[in-house]
Coordinates of C-alpha atoms and ligand atoms in Angstrom, one line a residue:
M2 CA 6.5 6.9 -13.3
H3 CA 9.5 6.8 -10.9
D4 CA 12.9 8.2 -10.3
F5 CA 15.2 5.2 -10.4
R6 CA 17.5 5.2 -13.4
H7 CA 20.8 3.7 -14.4
V8 CA 23.2 6.6 -15.0
N9 CA 26.5 5.5 -16.6
G10 CA 25.7 1.9 -15.5
K11 CA 25.0 2.9 -11.9
L12 CA 21.5 2.6 -10.5
C13 CA 20.4 6.0 -8.9
C14 CA 17.5 7.1 -6.9
E15 CA 17.0 10.7 -8.0
G16 CA 20.6 12.2 -7.7
V17 CA 22.0 9.6 -5.4
T18 CA 23.7 6.3 -6.3
I19 CA 22.3 3.2 -4.7
E20 CA 25.9 2.1 -4.1
S21 CA 26.6 5.1 -1.9
L22 CA 23.5 4.3 0.2
V23 CA 24.5 0.7 0.5
K24 CA 28.0 1.8 1.6
Q25 CA 26.5 3.9 4.3
H26 CA 23.6 1.7 5.5
G27 CA 24.3 -1.8 4.4
T28 CA 21.7 -4.3 3.1
P29 CA 18.9 -5.3 3.0
L30 CA 17.9 -1.7 2.4
Y31 CA 14.7 -0.1 1.3
V32 CA 15.2 3.1 -0.7
Y33 CA 12.3 5.6 -1.3
S34 CA 12.2 8.5 -3.7
Q35 CA 10.4 11.5 -2.2
K36 CA 10.0 13.1 -5.6
T37 CA 8.2 10.0 -6.9
L38 CA 5.9 10.0 -3.9
R39 CA 5.0 13.7 -4.5
D40 CA 4.6 13.2 -8.2
H41 CA 2.2 10.4 -7.7
F42 CA 0.1 12.3 -5.2
Q43 CA 0.0 15.4 -7.4
E44 CA -0.7 13.5 -10.6
L45 CA -3.7 11.7 -9.1
D46 CA -5.0 14.8 -7.4
R47 CA -4.7 16.9 -10.6
A48 CA -6.6 14.3 -12.6
L49 CA -9.5 14.6 -10.3
V50 CA -9.6 18.4 -10.2
P51 CA -13.3 18.6 -11.3
L52 CA -14.3 16.9 -8.1
D53 CA -14.6 18.2 -4.6
R54 CA -12.1 15.6 -3.4
L55 CA -9.7 14.3 -0.8
I56 CA -7.0 11.7 -1.3
C57 CA -6.8 9.6 1.9
Y58 CA -3.5 7.8 1.4
A59 CA -3.9 4.1 2.6
A60 CA -1.2 4.1 5.3
K61 CA -1.1 0.3 5.4
A62 CA 0.8 0.3 2.1
N63 CA 3.8 2.0 3.7
S64 CA 3.5 3.7 7.1
N65 CA 7.1 4.9 7.5
L66 CA 6.8 8.3 9.3
A67 CA 8.8 10.0 6.5
V68 CA 6.4 8.7 3.9
L69 CA 3.4 9.8 5.9
R70 CA 4.9 13.2 6.5
T71 CA 5.6 13.6 2.8
F72 CA 1.9 13.1 2.1
A73 CA 0.7 15.1 5.1
D74 CA 2.7 18.1 3.8
L75 CA 0.8 17.8 0.5
G76 CA -2.5 18.0 2.3
S77 CA -3.3 14.3 2.1
G78 CA -5.8 12.6 4.4
F79 CA -5.3 9.0 5.5
D80 CA -7.1 5.7 5.4
I81 CA -6.2 3.9 8.6
V82 CA -7.0 0.4 10.0
S83 CA -5.7 0.5 13.5
E84 CA -5.0 2.7 16.5
G85 CA -1.3 2.1 15.7
E86 CA -1.7 3.7 12.2
L87 CA -3.6 6.7 13.7
R88 CA -0.9 7.2 16.2
R89 CA 1.8 7.0 13.5
I90 CA -0.1 9.6 11.4
M91 CA -0.2 11.9 14.4
A92 CA 3.5 11.3 15.1
A93 CA 4.2 12.2 11.5
G94 CA 2.2 15.5 11.7
G95 CA -0.9 14.2 9.9
D96 CA -4.3 15.5 10.7
P97 CA -6.8 13.1 12.5
A98 CA -9.6 15.2 11.1
K99 CA -8.6 13.9 7.7
C100 CA -8.5 10.2 8.7
V101 CA -11.0 7.5 7.8
F102 CA -10.9 4.4 9.9
A103 CA -11.5 1.1 7.9
G104 CA -11.4 -2.5 9.0
V105 CA -13.8 -5.3 10.0
G106 CA -12.6 -5.7 13.5
K107 CA -12.3 -2.4 15.3
T108 CA -12.0 -2.9 19.0
E109 CA -13.7 -0.7 21.7
P110 CA -10.4 0.9 22.8
E111 CA -9.5 1.7 19.1
I112 CA -12.9 3.3 18.5
E113 CA -12.6 5.3 21.7
F114 CA -9.1 6.5 20.8
A115 CA -10.2 7.5 17.3
L116 CA -13.3 9.3 18.5
R117 CA -11.3 11.3 21.1
Q118 CA -8.9 12.4 18.3
G119 CA -11.8 13.6 16.2
I120 CA -11.3 11.5 13.0
Y121 CA -13.3 12.4 9.9
C122 CA -15.2 9.1 9.8
F123 CA -15.4 5.5 10.8
N124 CA -16.0 3.2 7.8
A125 CA -18.2 0.6 9.5
E126 CA -18.3 -2.9 8.1
S127 CA -21.2 -4.5 10.0
E128 CA -24.3 -3.6 12.1
P129 CA -22.7 -4.9 15.3
E130 CA -19.9 -2.5 14.7
L131 CA -22.3 0.4 14.2
A132 CA -24.0 -0.5 17.5
R133 CA -20.6 -0.6 19.2
I134 CA -19.5 2.8 17.8
N135 CA -22.8 4.2 19.0
R136 CA -22.3 2.8 22.4
V137 CA -18.8 4.1 22.8
A138 CA -19.9 7.5 21.5
A139 CA -22.7 7.7 24.0
R140 CA -20.4 6.8 26.8
L141 CA -18.1 9.7 25.8
K142 CA -21.0 12.0 25.2
K143 CA -20.0 12.4 21.5
V144 CA -21.6 11.9 18.1
A145 CA -19.5 9.6 15.9
P146 CA -19.3 10.2 12.2
V147 CA -19.9 7.0 10.3
A148 CA -20.1 5.6 6.8
V149 CA -20.9 2.1 5.9
R150 CA -18.7 0.1 3.6
V151 CA -20.9 -1.2 0.8
N152 CA -19.8 -4.5 -0.8
P153 CA -21.0 -4.0 -4.4
N154 CA -20.3 -7.6 -5.4
V155 CA -18.2 -6.7 -8.4
D156 CA -15.3 -8.9 -9.2
A157 CA -12.1 -6.8 -9.5
G158 CA -10.4 -9.5 -11.5
T159 CA -7.3 -9.3 -9.4
H160 CA -5.4 -11.9 -7.3
H161 CA -7.8 -13.8 -5.0
K162 CA -5.9 -12.7 -1.9
I163 CA -6.5 -9.1 -2.6
T164 CA -10.0 -9.1 -4.0
T165 CA -12.4 -7.5 -1.5
G166 CA -15.6 -6.5 -3.3
T167 CA -17.5 -9.8 -3.8
Y168 CA -19.8 -11.7 -1.5
A169 CA -17.1 -14.3 -1.0
N170 CA -15.1 -11.7 1.0
K171 CA -15.5 -10.7 4.6
F172 CA -15.6 -7.0 3.8
G173 CA -18.5 -4.5 4.0
I174 CA -22.3 -5.0 3.9
A175 CA -24.1 -6.4 0.9
F176 CA -25.4 -3.9 -1.6
E177 CA -29.0 -5.0 -1.2
Q178 CA -28.9 -4.5 2.6
I179 CA -27.5 -1.0 2.7
E180 CA -30.7 1.0 2.7
G181 CA -32.1 -1.0 5.6
V182 CA -28.9 -0.6 7.5
Y183 CA -28.9 3.2 7.1
A184 CA -32.6 3.3 8.1
R185 CA -31.8 1.5 11.3
A186 CA -28.5 3.3 11.9
S187 CA -30.3 6.7 11.6
K188 CA -32.2 5.8 14.8
L189 CA -29.0 5.4 16.8
K190 CA -28.6 8.8 18.6
N191 CA -24.9 9.0 18.8
L192 CA -24.2 8.3 15.2
R193 CA -24.0 10.8 12.4
L194 CA -24.4 9.2 8.9
R195 CA -21.7 11.0 7.0
G196 CA -21.0 9.0 3.9
L197 CA -20.8 5.7 2.1
Q198 CA -17.6 3.9 1.3
M199 CA -16.5 1.0 -1.0
H200 CA -13.2 -0.7 -1.9
I201 CA -13.3 -3.5 -4.4
G202 CA -9.7 -4.8 -4.4
S203 CA -6.1 -4.0 -5.0
Q204 CA -3.8 -3.9 -8.0
L205 CA -6.6 -3.4 -10.5
T206 CA -4.9 -2.8 -13.8
E207 CA -8.1 -1.8 -15.7
V208 CA -10.7 0.9 -15.1
Q209 CA -13.7 -1.3 -15.9
P210 CA -14.3 -2.9 -12.5
F211 CA -14.1 0.6 -10.9
E212 CA -16.6 1.9 -13.4
L213 CA -19.0 -1.0 -12.9
A214 CA -18.9 -0.6 -9.2
V215 CA -19.4 3.2 -9.3
R216 CA -22.2 2.8 -11.8
K217 CA -23.9 0.3 -9.5
V218 CA -23.4 2.3 -6.3
A219 CA -24.0 5.9 -7.5
P220 CA -27.9 5.7 -7.5
L221 CA -27.7 4.2 -4.0
V222 CA -25.5 6.9 -2.7
A223 CA -27.7 9.6 -4.3
A224 CA -30.7 8.0 -2.5
L225 CA -28.9 7.9 0.8
K226 CA -27.8 11.5 0.4
A227 CA -31.4 12.5 -0.1
Q228 CA -32.7 10.5 2.9
H229 CA -29.9 10.9 5.4
G230 CA -27.9 14.0 4.2
L231 CA -24.7 12.1 3.4
E232 CA -21.7 14.4 2.7
F233 CA -19.2 12.1 1.1
F234 CA -18.7 9.0 -1.1
S235 CA -15.4 7.1 -0.8
I236 CA -14.5 5.0 -3.8
G237 CA -11.6 3.3 -2.1
G238 CA -8.2 2.5 -3.4
G239 CA -7.0 -0.2 -5.7
L240 CA -5.2 1.5 -8.6
G241 CA -2.7 -0.9 -10.1
I242 CA 0.9 -0.2 -11.0
V243 CA 3.4 -1.5 -13.5
Y244 CA 5.5 -4.2 -12.0
R245 CA 7.1 -5.5 -15.2
S246 CA 9.2 -2.6 -16.4
A247 CA 11.9 -2.7 -19.0
L248 CA 14.5 -1.2 -16.7
A249 CA 16.1 -4.7 -16.5
S250 CA 16.6 -4.9 -20.2
G251 CA 18.3 -1.5 -20.1
D252 CA 15.4 0.5 -21.6
A253 CA 15.0 3.7 -19.7
K254 CA 11.7 4.1 -21.4
W255 CA 10.1 1.5 -19.2
W256 CA 6.6 3.0 -19.7
R257 CA 6.6 1.7 -23.3
T258 CA 6.4 -1.9 -22.2
P259 CA 3.1 -3.7 -23.2
E260 CA 2.0 -3.9 -19.6
A261 CA 2.7 -0.2 -19.0
K262 CA 0.9 0.9 -22.2
N263 CA -2.4 -0.7 -21.2
I264 CA -2.4 -0.1 -17.5
I265 CA -4.8 2.2 -15.7
T266 CA -3.5 5.7 -15.2
P267 CA -4.8 8.6 -13.1
Q268 CA -6.0 10.1 -16.4
S269 CA -7.9 7.0 -17.7
Y270 CA -9.3 6.4 -14.2
A271 CA -10.5 10.0 -13.9
A272 CA -11.8 10.2 -17.5
R273 CA -14.3 7.3 -16.8
L274 CA -15.1 8.1 -13.2
V275 CA -15.4 11.8 -12.9
P276 CA -18.5 12.0 -15.2
L277 CA -20.2 9.5 -12.9
L278 CA -19.1 11.1 -9.7
Q279 CA -19.5 14.8 -10.4
P280 CA -23.3 14.8 -10.7
L281 CA -23.6 13.4 -7.2
G282 CA -22.6 16.7 -5.6
L283 CA -20.7 14.9 -2.9
H284 CA -17.2 15.2 -1.4
I285 CA -15.3 12.3 -3.0
L286 CA -12.7 10.4 -1.1
L287 CA -10.0 8.1 -2.6
E288 CA -7.9 5.7 -0.6
P289 CA -4.9 4.8 -2.9
G290 CA -2.0 3.0 -1.3
R291 CA 0.0 1.1 -3.8
F292 CA -0.3 3.7 -6.6
M293 CA 1.2 6.3 -4.3
V294 CA 4.2 4.3 -3.0
G295 CA 4.7 1.1 -5.0
N296 CA 7.0 2.4 -7.7
A297 CA 8.6 4.9 -5.3
G298 CA 10.6 2.3 -3.5
L299 CA 13.0 -0.5 -4.1
L300 CA 14.8 -3.1 -1.9
V301 CA 18.5 -3.5 -2.3
T302 CA 20.1 -6.8 -1.5
R303 CA 23.6 -8.3 -1.7
V304 CA 24.5 -11.5 -3.5
E305 CA 25.9 -13.8 -0.9
Y306 CA 26.4 -16.9 -3.0
V307 CA 25.9 -18.2 -6.5
K308 CA 25.4 -21.9 -6.8
R309 CA 24.3 -24.4 -9.4
T310 CA 22.3 -27.5 -8.3
G311 CA 20.9 -29.9 -10.9
K312 CA 19.7 -27.8 -13.7
K313 CA 19.2 -24.6 -11.8
N314 CA 21.3 -21.5 -11.1
F315 CA 20.6 -20.0 -7.7
V316 CA 21.5 -16.5 -6.7
I317 CA 21.3 -16.4 -2.9
V318 CA 20.8 -12.9 -1.5
D319 CA 20.8 -11.4 1.9
A320 CA 17.2 -10.2 1.7
A321 CA 14.4 -12.7 2.3
M322 CA 10.7 -13.3 2.5
N323 CA 10.7 -11.6 5.9
D324 CA 11.8 -8.4 4.2
L325 CA 9.5 -8.6 1.1
I326 CA 6.9 -11.3 1.3
R327 CA 4.9 -10.5 -1.8
P328 CA 6.5 -13.1 -4.2
A329 CA 6.0 -15.9 -1.6
F330 CA 2.5 -14.8 -0.6
Y331 CA 1.0 -13.7 -3.9
D332 CA 3.4 -15.1 -6.5
S333 CA 4.0 -11.5 -7.3
Y334 CA 6.5 -10.3 -9.8
H335 CA 9.2 -7.8 -8.9
E336 CA 11.7 -6.6 -11.5
I337 CA 15.3 -7.4 -10.4
V338 CA 18.1 -5.2 -11.7
P339 CA 21.8 -5.1 -11.0
V340 CA 22.8 -2.0 -9.0
R341 CA 25.9 -1.8 -11.3
R342 CA 25.2 -2.8 -14.9
K343 CA 28.0 -4.6 -16.5
G344 CA 26.5 -6.0 -19.7
G345 CA 27.6 -9.5 -20.6
V346 CA 25.7 -12.8 -20.7
T347 CA 22.3 -13.4 -19.3
V348 CA 21.7 -16.5 -17.1
S349 CA 18.3 -17.9 -16.1
S350 CA 18.4 -17.8 -12.3
D351 CA 16.3 -18.3 -9.2
V352 CA 16.8 -15.4 -6.8
V353 CA 16.3 -16.8 -3.3
G354 CA 16.8 -15.7 0.3
P355 CA 18.5 -17.4 3.2
I356 CA 15.3 -18.5 5.0
C357 CA 14.6 -22.2 5.4
E358 CA 11.6 -22.4 3.2
S359 CA 11.2 -23.2 -0.5
G360 CA 8.8 -20.2 -0.7
D361 CA 11.6 -17.9 0.2
Y362 CA 12.3 -16.7 -3.3
F363 CA 12.1 -13.4 -5.3
A364 CA 12.2 -14.8 -8.8
K365 CA 12.2 -18.1 -10.6
D366 CA 13.9 -18.9 -13.9
R367 CA 14.5 -15.2 -14.4
P368 CA 16.9 -14.1 -17.1
L369 CA 19.4 -12.0 -15.2
P370 CA 22.9 -10.7 -16.0
K371 CA 25.6 -12.9 -14.6
V372 CA 26.2 -11.9 -11.0
R373 CA 29.0 -12.7 -8.5
Q374 CA 29.3 -12.8 -4.7
G375 CA 29.3 -9.2 -3.4
D376 CA 27.3 -7.7 -6.2
Y377 CA 24.1 -5.8 -5.4
L378 CA 20.7 -6.3 -6.8
A379 CA 17.6 -4.1 -6.6
L380 CA 14.1 -5.5 -6.3
L381 CA 11.9 -2.8 -7.9
S382 CA 8.4 -1.6 -7.1
A383 CA 8.9 -2.6 -3.5
G384 CA 7.6 0.6 -1.9
A385 CA 4.1 -0.7 -1.2
Y386 CA 3.4 -3.6 1.0
G387 CA 7.1 -4.2 1.4
S388 CA 8.7 -3.1 4.6
V389 CA 5.2 -2.9 6.3
M390 CA 4.8 -6.6 5.8
G391 CA 8.2 -7.4 7.2
S392 CA 8.7 -9.8 10.1
N393 CA 11.3 -11.2 12.3
Y394 CA 11.0 -14.7 10.9
N395 CA 14.2 -16.7 11.4
S396 CA 15.1 -14.0 13.9
R397 CA 16.2 -11.7 11.2
P398 CA 16.2 -7.9 12.0
L399 CA 13.8 -5.6 10.1
A400 CA 15.6 -3.8 7.2
A401 CA 16.8 -0.2 7.2
E402 CA 14.9 2.4 5.2
V403 CA 16.3 5.5 3.4
M404 CA 14.5 8.4 1.8
V405 CA 16.1 10.3 -1.0
S406 CA 15.3 13.9 -2.2
G407 CA 17.5 15.2 -5.0
R408 CA 21.0 14.7 -3.9
K409 CA 20.1 14.3 -0.3
S410 CA 19.4 11.1 1.6
A411 CA 18.1 10.4 5.1
L412 CA 17.9 7.2 7.1
V413 CA 14.2 7.0 7.9
R414 CA 14.3 3.7 9.8
A415 CA 17.4 2.4 11.4
R416 CA 18.1 -1.3 10.9
Q417 CA 16.7 -3.1 13.9
P418 CA 19.4 -4.2 16.2
I419 CA 19.5 -7.9 16.6
G420 CA 19.1 -7.8 20.4
K421 CA 15.8 -5.9 20.0
I422 CA 14.2 -8.9 18.2
W423 CA 13.5 -10.7 21.5
E424 CA 13.0 -7.6 23.6
G425 CA 9.9 -8.1 25.6
E426 CA 10.3 -11.9 25.7
R427 CA 11.0 -13.6 29.0
V428 CA 12.1 -17.1 30.2
A429 CA 9.0 -18.4 32.1
Q430 CA 9.4 -18.0 35.8
W431 CA 7.1 -20.5 37.5
A432 CA 5.9 -19.5 41.0
Ligands
LLP505 N1 -8.8 1.0 1.2 C1 -9.1 -0.1 1.9 C2 -10.3 -0.2 2.7 C3 -8.2 -1.2 1.7 O1 -8.5 -2.3 2.4 C4 -7.0 -1.0 1.0 C5 -6.0 -2.1 0.8 C6 -6.8 0.2 0.3 C7 -7.7 1.2 0.5 C8 -5.6 0.5 -0.5 O2 -5.5 -0.3 -1.6 P1 -4.4 -0.1 -2.7 O3 -4.7 1.3 -3.3 O4 -3.1 -0.2 -2.1 O5 -4.6 -1.2 -3.7 N2 -0.7 -6.7 0.7 C9 -1.3 -6.8 -0.6 C10 -2.4 -5.7 -0.8 C11 -3.4 -5.6 0.3 C12 -4.4 -4.5 0.1 C13 -5.2 -4.4 1.4 N3 -6.2 -3.3 1.3 C14 -0.2 -6.7 -1.7 O6 0.9 -6.7 -1.3 O7 -0.5 -6.8 -2.9

């Protein structure tokens, strides 16, 4: 589900042409549809109506203030992993009391800051972390709400770099150790055992691993509720999205592609999980990131050169792996469509960026309509883990970001001025 369509051959985000945005803001340019963001939140929330629930959007997927504000306005909570994310959420008008703080390496200053802001819960990932949270809370004369992240040892069947719920991963505490950990933690005076959390991985395209994990953990959480009065169970994020749409082939009914037909949906997710979760009588938290923003954003780039070497046709664009690292890092697939569709022949092309690395590519041997210098291409499904994973590699400025609502658009991050890239650096002055 998203709001990017070709209308009379011109790619539009809701009621705005991508060409008009490019004219105003240049490229590389991230474009987000606010309607898609809202629809995704509401669709997931609606599917889970039978539950006492709170969606805590995983801010790491896209922490632009405008995105955070959109979700905050819908009543969303947030899953955060750093002081920086908490500060962003506050800057965007989000409520710290709806924030859960994840991550294996929380520092003392981060714990102190989050505690002072009154977050909903720390999701602790080790016993030393519980001890540290207890110590900081004692120093501040507070009681810290905590949950422990259980590692259920269920293989999510996703890319190895985004699998988190097996014993080969650094995350959480092993399923078998959890009851002992809660028993010991219950003796720490400045902790309140508020819940249990899990997250098994990202881009899960089937419900089964979620179901296996919930089935395995539900009796544990019920026992912990009885023993320690837990109030919530967070089932994490991980809902996968469609990356291979048929938009490229000109089919507006992209959801009819084989990938789209079989993929997990809020409805199929809810149908299998609600019956397992409802009897627990707990507040259920979800931490979706990608599902909420992935298909709500695209990255527009300009064709700088077209060249043929040996047997290959290279389309060299002005976006690079510093703007969208997913293809280089996870071999991930992003649909590429022309901003203005002209028809004509299709050429098998490698779409590459200007960075001096062979890994700086967006597509290999991809059938693409023939393009020329100055044409614009859009990399779809780039709303999640796109701009947030951007860097200044090769001293390239961070891309601009625009949000669209109906016929309106707003620049929600200005392109980084080149001079700002080395701001804070100094030539060493030896005494
Ligand atoms: N909760 C926790 C504790 C997480 O670690 C994550 C993601 C989420 C929720 C949200 O997961 P999602 O619903 O987005 O799948 N950069 C990678 C994805 C890394 C995911 C990290 N953790 C990518 O581009 O595919």
